[in-house]
Coordinates of N, CA and C in Angstrom, one line a residue:
M737 N 6.1 4.4 -21.6 CA 5.9 4.8 -19.9 C 4.7 4.5 -19.5
G738 N 4.7 3.0 -19.3 CA 3.2 2.2 -19.1 C 2.9 2.9 -17.4
L739 N 3.7 2.7 -16.8 CA 3.1 3.1 -15.1 C 2.7 4.6 -15.4
F740 N 3.4 5.5 -15.9 CA 3.1 7.0 -15.7 C 1.8 7.2 -16.4
D741 N 1.5 6.4 -17.7 CA 0.3 6.5 -18.7 C -0.6 5.9 -17.5
Q742 N -0.7 5.0 -16.8 CA -1.8 4.5 -15.8 C -2.0 5.7 -14.8
I743 N -0.9 6.0 -14.5 CA -1.0 7.1 -13.2 C -1.9 8.4 -13.8
L744 N -1.7 8.7 -15.0 CA -2.5 9.7 -15.6 C -3.9 9.5 -16.0
G745 N -4.0 8.0 -16.4 CA -5.4 7.6 -16.6 C -6.3 7.7 -15.2
A746 N -5.3 7.5 -14.1 CA -6.2 7.3 -12.8 C -6.4 8.7 -12.0
I747 N -5.7 9.8 -12.8 CA -6.2 11.1 -12.4 C -7.0 11.5 -13.2
A748 N -7.5 11.3 -14.4 CA -8.3 11.7 -15.2 C -9.9 10.9 -15.1
N749 N -9.5 10.0 -14.3 CA -10.9 9.0 -14.0 C -11.3 9.4 -12.5
P750 N -12.5 10.0 -12.3 CA -13.2 10.5 -11.2 C -13.4 9.3 -10.1
N751 N -13.2 7.9 -10.8 CA -13.9 6.8 -9.9 C -12.2 6.3 -9.4
Q752 N -11.0 6.9 -9.9 CA -10.0 6.3 -9.2 C -9.5 7.5 -8.1
H753 N -8.6 7.1 -7.4 CA -8.2 7.6 -6.3 C -7.3 8.8 -6.6
G754 N -6.4 8.6 -7.8 CA -5.3 9.7 -8.2 C -5.9 11.1 -8.4
S755 N -5.1 12.1 -8.3 CA -5.4 13.6 -8.5 C -4.2 14.4 -8.6
L756 N -4.3 15.4 -9.2 CA -3.2 16.2 -9.3 C -2.5 16.7 -8.1
G757 N -3.3 16.8 -7.0 CA -3.1 17.4 -5.7 C -2.0 16.2 -5.2
Q758 N -2.6 15.0 -5.5 CA -1.8 13.7 -5.0 C -0.1 13.6 -5.8
L759 N -0.2 14.1 -6.9 CA 1.2 14.1 -7.9 C 1.7 15.1 -7.1
G760 N 1.4 16.4 -6.9 CA 2.0 17.6 -6.3 C 2.5 17.1 -5.1
N761 N 1.8 16.7 -4.1 CA 2.3 16.3 -3.0 C 3.4 15.5 -3.0
I762 N 3.4 14.4 -4.0 CA 4.6 13.5 -4.0 C 5.7 14.3 -4.5
V763 N 5.5 15.1 -5.4 CA 6.8 15.8 -5.9 C 7.1 16.6 -5.0
N764 N 6.5 17.3 -4.3 CA 6.9 18.3 -3.3 C 7.6 17.5 -2.1
T765 N 7.2 16.3 -1.9 CA 8.1 15.5 -0.9 C 9.4 15.0 -1.4
V766 N 9.5 14.9 -2.5 CA 10.8 14.5 -3.4 C 11.7 15.5 -3.1
Q767 N 10.9 17.0 -3.2 CA 11.8 18.0 -3.2 C 12.6 18.3 -1.7
Q768 N 11.5 18.0 -0.8 CA 11.8 18.4 0.3 C 12.9 17.3 1.1
L769 N 13.0 16.1 0.7 CA 13.8 14.9 0.9 C 15.1 15.5 0.3
S770 N 15.1 16.2 -1.0 CA 16.4 16.7 -1.5 C 17.0 17.4 -0.5
Q771 N 16.2 18.6 -0.2 CA 16.8 19.8 0.4 C 17.4 19.4 1.8
H772 N 16.3 18.4 2.5 CA 16.5 18.0 4.1 C 18.1 17.0 3.9
T773 N 18.4 16.5 3.0 CA 19.5 15.7 2.9 C 20.6 16.4 2.2
G774 N 20.3 17.3 1.4 CA 21.4 17.9 0.6 C 21.5 17.2 -0.6
A775 N 21.2 16.1 -0.9 CA 21.4 15.3 -2.1 C 20.5 16.1 -3.2
D776 N 21.1 15.9 -4.4 CA 20.5 16.3 -5.9 C 19.1 15.7 -5.9
P777 N 18.2 16.3 -6.1 CA 16.7 15.5 -6.8 C 17.1 14.3 -7.6
S778 N 17.8 14.2 -8.4 CA 17.9 13.0 -9.2 C 18.6 11.6 -8.2
A779 N 19.4 12.1 -7.4 CA 19.8 11.3 -6.2 C 18.5 10.4 -5.8
I780 N 17.7 11.5 -5.2 CA 16.6 10.9 -4.5 C 15.7 10.0 -5.4
Q781 N 15.4 10.7 -6.5 CA 14.7 9.9 -7.4 C 15.4 8.5 -7.7
S782 N 16.7 8.3 -8.0 CA 17.4 7.2 -8.0 C 17.1 6.1 -6.8
V783 N 16.9 6.7 -5.7 CA 16.7 5.9 -4.2 C 15.4 5.5 -4.4
L784 N 14.4 6.4 -4.8 CA 13.1 6.0 -5.1 C 12.9 4.7 -6.1
S785 N 13.3 5.0 -7.1 CA 13.7 3.7 -8.1 C 13.9 2.5 -7.4
I786 N 15.3 2.4 -6.9 CA 15.7 1.5 -6.5 C 14.6 0.7 -5.2
V787 N 14.1 1.7 -4.4 CA 13.4 1.3 -3.3 C 11.9 0.6 -4.2
G788 N 11.5 1.5 -5.1 CA 10.4 0.9 -6.0 C 10.7 -0.6 -6.3
G789 N 11.8 -0.8 -6.8 CA 12.0 -2.1 -7.3 C 11.8 -3.2 -6.3
Q790 N 12.3 -3.0 -5.0 CA 12.0 -3.8 -3.7 C 10.6 -3.9 -3.2
V791 N 10.2 -2.9 -3.4 CA 8.4 -2.8 -2.9 C 7.9 -3.7 -4.0
R792 N 8.2 -3.5 -5.4 CA 7.3 -4.4 -6.4 C 7.7 -6.0 -6.0
S793 N 9.0 -6.3 -5.6 CA 9.2 -7.7 -5.3 C 8.4 -8.1 -3.8
A794 N 8.2 -7.2 -3.0 CA 7.4 -7.4 -1.7 C 6.2 -7.5 -2.1
L795 N 5.7 -6.6 -2.9 CA 4.0 -7.0 -3.0 C 3.7 -8.0 -3.9
Q796 N 4.7 -8.4 -4.8 CA 4.5 -9.5 -5.7 C 4.5 -10.9 -4.9
D797 N 5.4 -10.7 -3.9 CA 5.4 -11.8 -3.0 C 4.1 -12.0 -2.2
K798 N 3.6 -10.8 -1.7 CA 2.4 -10.7 -1.0 C 0.9 -11.1 -1.9
Q799 N 1.1 -10.6 -3.1 CA -0.2 -11.1 -4.0 C 0.1 -12.6 -4.1
A800 N 1.1 -13.1 -4.5 CA 1.3 -14.5 -4.6 C 0.8 -15.6 -3.3
T801 N 1.4 -15.0 -2.2 CA 0.8 -15.6 -1.2 C -0.7 -15.4 -0.8
D802 N -1.1 -14.2 -0.5 CA -2.3 -13.7 0.1 C -3.2 -13.1 -0.9
G803 N -3.1 -13.1 -2.1 CA -3.8 -12.7 -3.2 C -3.9 -11.1 -3.2
N804 N -4.6 -10.6 -4.3 CA -4.7 -9.1 -4.9 C -4.9 -8.4 -3.6
E805 N -5.9 -8.7 -3.0 CA -6.7 -7.8 -2.1 C -5.6 -7.4 -0.8
A806 N -4.7 -8.5 -0.7 CA -3.9 -8.2 0.4 C -2.6 -7.3 0.1
A807 N -2.3 -7.2 -1.2 CA -1.4 -6.2 -2.0 C -1.9 -4.8 -2.0
Q808 N -3.0 -4.7 -2.1 CA -3.9 -3.6 -2.3 C -4.2 -3.1 -0.9
T809 N -4.4 -3.7 0.1 CA -4.5 -3.5 1.6 C -3.1 -2.9 2.1
L810 N -2.0 -3.3 1.7 CA -0.8 -3.0 2.0 C -0.5 -1.4 1.6
V811 N -0.9 -1.2 0.3 CA -0.8 -0.2 -0.6 C -1.6 0.9 0.2
N812 N -3.1 0.4 0.4 CA -4.0 1.6 1.2 C -3.6 1.9 2.6
Q813 N -3.1 1.1 3.2 CA -2.6 1.3 4.7 C -1.3 2.2 4.8
Y814 N -0.4 2.0 3.8 CA 0.9 2.8 4.0 C 1.2 3.8 3.3
A815 N 0.1 4.0 2.1 CA 0.6 5.1 1.2 C 0.7 6.5 1.8
G816 N 1.4 7.3 1.5 CA 1.4 8.7 2.0 C 2.7 9.5 1.6
T817 N 2.5 10.7 2.1 CA 4.0 11.5 2.0 C 4.5 11.9 3.3
S818 N 4.2 11.3 4.3 CA 4.6 11.5 5.6 C 5.6 10.1 6.0
P819 N 6.7 10.4 6.7 CA 7.5 9.1 6.9 C 6.7 8.0 7.7
N820 N 6.6 7.0 7.5 CA 6.2 5.9 8.5 C 7.2 4.4 8.4
P821 N 7.9 4.3 9.6 CA 8.7 3.2 9.6 C 7.8 1.9 9.6
Q822 N 6.6 1.8 9.9 CA 5.9 0.6 9.8 C 5.7 0.3 8.4
A823 N 5.5 1.0 7.5 CA 5.4 0.9 6.3 C 6.8 -0.1 5.6
V824 N 7.8 0.7 5.9 CA 9.0 -0.2 5.6 C 9.0 -1.7 6.4
D825 N 8.8 -1.7 7.8 CA 8.8 -2.9 8.4 C 7.8 -4.0 7.9
S826 N 6.6 -3.5 7.5 CA 5.7 -4.3 6.9 C 6.2 -4.9 5.4
L827 N 7.1 -4.2 4.7 CA 7.4 -4.8 3.2 C 8.7 -5.5 3.5
F828 N 9.7 -5.0 4.3 CA 11.0 -5.5 4.4 C 11.7 -6.0 5.6
S829 N 12.4 -6.8 5.8 CA 12.8 -7.4 6.9 C 14.1 -6.5 7.1
P830 N 14.8 -6.6 8.3 CA 15.9 -5.5 8.5 C 16.9 -5.9 7.8
E831 N 17.5 -7.1 7.3 CA 18.3 -7.6 6.4 C 18.1 -6.8 5.1
M832 N 16.8 -7.0 4.7 CA 16.4 -6.3 3.2 C 16.5 -4.8 3.4
Q833 N 16.4 -4.3 4.2 CA 16.4 -2.8 4.3 C 17.8 -2.4 4.6
Q834 N 18.6 -3.1 4.9 CA 20.3 -3.0 5.0 C 20.8 -3.0 3.6
Q835 N 20.3 -3.8 2.7 CA 20.7 -4.5 1.5 C 20.1 -3.1 0.4
V836 N 19.0 -2.9 0.9 CA 18.3 -1.8 -0.2 C 19.6 -0.3 0.2
A837 N 19.7 -0.2 1.3 CA 20.4 0.8 1.8 C 21.8 0.8 0.9
E838 N 22.3 -0.3 1.3 CA 23.6 -0.6 0.6 C 23.6 -0.1 -0.9
V839 N 22.7 -1.3 -1.7 CA 22.6 -0.6 -3.2 C 22.6 0.4 -3.7
A840 N 21.5 1.3 -2.9 CA 21.3 2.6 -3.2 C 22.5 3.5 -2.9
A841 N 23.2 3.1 -1.9 CA 24.2 4.1 -1.7 C 25.4 3.9 -2.9
Q842 N 25.7 2.4 -3.2 CA 26.6 2.4 -4.3 C 26.4 3.0 -5.7
R843 N 24.7 2.9 -5.9 CA 24.4 3.3 -7.2 C 24.5 5.0 -7.2
T844 N 24.2 5.5 -5.9 CA 23.8 7.1 -5.8 C 24.9 7.8 -5.6
G845 N 25.7 7.0 -4.6 CA 27.0 8.0 -3.9 C 26.5 8.6 -2.6
L846 N 25.2 8.2 -2.3 CA 24.8 8.8 -1.1 C 25.3 7.8 0.0
D847 N 25.4 8.4 1.4 CA 25.7 7.5 2.4 C 24.8 6.6 2.8
A848 N 25.2 5.2 2.7 CA 24.0 4.3 3.3 C 23.3 4.6 4.3
G849 N 23.6 5.2 5.3 CA 23.0 5.9 6.6 C 22.1 6.6 6.3
I850 N 22.3 7.5 5.4 CA 21.3 8.5 4.8 C 20.2 7.7 4.0
V851 N 20.6 7.0 3.2 CA 19.5 6.1 2.6 C 18.6 5.3 3.5
Q852 N 19.2 4.8 4.4 CA 18.6 4.2 5.6 C 17.5 5.1 6.1
Q853 N 17.9 6.0 6.5 CA 17.1 7.3 6.9 C 15.8 7.6 6.1
L854 N 16.0 7.5 4.7 CA 15.2 7.7 3.7 C 14.0 6.9 3.5
L855 N 14.5 5.5 3.9 CA 13.4 4.4 3.5 C 12.0 4.8 4.1
P856 N 11.8 5.4 5.4 CA 10.4 5.3 6.1 C 9.8 6.5 5.2
S857 N 10.4 7.5 4.5 CA 9.8 8.3 3.5 C 9.3 7.8 2.3
A858 N 10.5 7.0 1.6 CA 10.4 6.7 0.3 C 9.3 5.4 -0.1
V859 N 9.3 4.6 0.9 CA 8.3 3.6 0.8 C 6.8 4.2 0.7
P860 N 6.4 4.8 1.7 CA 5.0 5.7 1.6 C 4.9 6.2 0.1
L861 N 6.1 6.8 -0.2 CA 5.8 7.7 -1.4 C 5.5 6.6 -2.7
V862 N 6.3 5.5 -2.5 CA 6.2 4.7 -3.7 C 4.7 4.0 -3.8
L863 N 4.3 3.8 -2.7 CA 3.0 3.3 -2.3 C 2.0 4.3 -2.6
N864 N 2.2 5.8 -2.2 CA 1.3 6.6 -2.7 C 0.9 6.7 -4.4
F865 N 1.9 6.4 -5.1 CA 2.0 6.6 -6.6 C 1.0 5.4 -6.8
L866 N 1.1 4.1 -6.3 CA 0.3 2.9 -6.6 C -1.1 3.1 -6.1
Q867 N -1.2 4.1 -5.0 CA -2.4 4.1 -4.7 C -3.4 4.8 -5.7
S868 N -2.9 5.6 -6.6 CA -3.6 6.4 -7.4 C -4.7 5.9 -8.1
G869 N -4.3 4.4 -8.3 CA -5.5 3.7 -9.4 C -6.4 3.1 -8.3
A870 N -6.4 3.1 -7.2 CA -7.6 2.4 -6.5 C -8.8 3.1 -6.6
N871 N -9.8 2.5 -6.5 CA -11.3 2.9 -6.8 C -11.6 3.9 -5.8
A872 N -12.3 5.1 -5.9 CA -12.0 6.3 -4.9 C -13.4 6.0 -4.2
Q873 N -14.5 5.3 -4.2 CA -15.4 5.0 -3.4 C -15.1 3.8 -2.5
N874 N -14.7 2.6 -2.9 CA -14.3 1.6 -2.4 C -12.7 1.1 -2.6
P875 N -11.7 1.9 -2.0 CA -10.2 1.5 -2.2 C -9.9 0.3 -2.2
Q876 N -10.6 -0.9 -1.3 CA -10.4 -2.2 -1.6 C -10.9 -3.3 -2.6
A877 N -11.6 -2.5 -3.4 CA -12.1 -3.3 -4.6 C -11.2 -3.4 -5.4
G878 N -11.3 -4.6 -6.1 CA -10.2 -5.1 -6.9 C -10.1 -4.0 -8.5
G879 N -9.0 -4.5 -9.1 CA -9.1 -3.4 -10.4 C -8.4 -2.3 -10.4
N880 N -7.1 -2.1 -9.5 CA -6.3 -1.0 -9.5 C -5.3 -1.1 -10.8
P881 N -5.7 -0.4 -11.6 CA -4.7 -0.8 -12.8 C -3.2 0.0 -12.5
V882 N -3.1 1.0 -11.7 CA -1.8 1.4 -11.7 C -1.0 0.2 -10.9
L883 N -1.6 -0.5 -9.8 CA -0.9 -1.3 -9.1 C -0.6 -2.5 -9.8
N884 N -1.7 -3.1 -10.7 CA -1.6 -4.2 -11.5 C -0.2 -3.9 -12.5
S885 N -0.3 -3.0 -13.2 CA 0.7 -2.4 -14.0 C 2.2 -2.6 -13.3
F886 N 2.3 -2.3 -12.1 CA 3.3 -2.2 -11.3 C 3.9 -3.7 -11.1
L887 N 3.0 -4.5 -10.7 CA 3.0 -5.7 -10.3 C 3.4 -6.8 -11.5
D888 N 2.9 -6.4 -12.6 CA 2.6 -7.2 -13.8 C 3.9 -6.7 -14.9
A889 N 4.8 -6.0 -14.3 CA 6.0 -5.3 -15.0 C 6.8 -6.5 -15.6
D890 N 7.8 -6.3 -16.4 CA 8.3 -7.3 -17.3 C 9.5 -8.0 -16.4
G891 N 9.7 -7.4 -15.3 CA 10.8 -8.1 -14.5 C 12.1 -7.8 -15.1
D892 N 12.3 -6.6 -15.8 CA 13.7 -6.3 -16.3 C 14.6 -5.5 -15.1
G893 N 13.7 -5.1 -14.0 CA 14.4 -4.6 -13.1 C 14.4 -3.0 -12.8
D894 N 13.6 -2.4 -14.3 CA 13.6 -1.0 -14.4 C 12.2 -0.7 -13.9
V895 N 12.2 -0.1 -12.8 CA 10.9 0.3 -12.2 C 10.8 2.0 -12.5
D896 N 9.6 2.2 -13.0 CA 9.5 3.6 -13.7 C 9.1 4.7 -12.5
I897 N 9.5 4.2 -11.3 CA 8.8 5.6 -10.1 C 9.7 6.7 -10.6
A898 N 11.1 6.7 -10.8 CA 11.8 7.8 -10.9 C 11.4 8.6 -12.2
D899 N 11.1 7.8 -13.1 CA 10.6 8.5 -14.3 C 9.2 8.9 -14.3
A900 N 8.6 8.5 -13.3 CA 7.2 8.8 -13.4 C 7.1 10.0 -12.5
I901 N 8.2 10.2 -11.5 CA 8.2 11.3 -10.7 C 8.7 12.5 -11.5
Q902 N 9.5 12.3 -12.2 CA 10.3 13.5 -13.2 C 8.9 13.6 -14.2
M903 N 8.3 13.1 -14.6 CA 7.0 13.1 -15.5 C 6.0 13.9 -15.0
A904 N 5.8 13.5 -13.8 CA 4.8 14.1 -12.8 C 5.0 15.6 -12.6
S905 N 6.4 15.9 -12.1 CA 7.0 17.1 -12.1 C 6.7 18.2 -13.2
R906 N 7.0 17.7 -14.3 CA 6.9 18.5 -15.7 C 5.4 18.5 -15.9
H907 N 4.5 17.4 -15.6 CA 3.1 17.6 -16.1 C 2.1 18.6 -15.0
I908 N 3.0 18.8 -13.7 CA 2.3 19.7 -12.6 C 2.6 21.2 -13.2
R909 N 3.9 21.3 -13.7 CA 4.1 22.5 -14.2 C 3.5 22.9 -15.2

C-alpha cells in the first residue's frame, strides 16, 4: 500500500501538510456523499478510484508539459472537501468528464448523471489526499512524496485512492 504509507508518513511529519484532521474530513465527506446520493460507500469509493485514475493521467500530462511545480500548483489550488466545478474543468475536458461518468456508472451501477454530479466533489477529494505530502511552510516547494508516489505509479490502472480511503477510515477509528 505505497500511497497510503506515503499519506501516513505525511501525517507523521510536521513539515508536511497532512494531518489526521485532513484524513477525517476526507472520510466524512465520502460518507456524506454516500448519504446524499443514497449510494453504498463502496460505490462512492469506486467512483473516487476511477476519478483518481483520470486525475493521475491529467496530472502526469501537466507534469510532462509544464513541470512538477505546475502539477503541485493544481493540487494546492483545488484540493479540498467542498464541491468545486473549476477543479473538474481544470483537469478534464467536457468529453473526458462524460467518459469518466460513463465508465464509473458501468463499474458501480450508479447512474451516469449521478456520477457526473459527484465529479465536483470527487476531484477535490482526490487532490486533497495528494496535498497531504506538500511542504507545510511552503506548499509550492518541490518534494511532495505523496504526489510523486501517485504520479510515478506503475501504470497498472489500479489507483490506491479507494484503498487509501478505506485504510484512512480504519486508521481514524
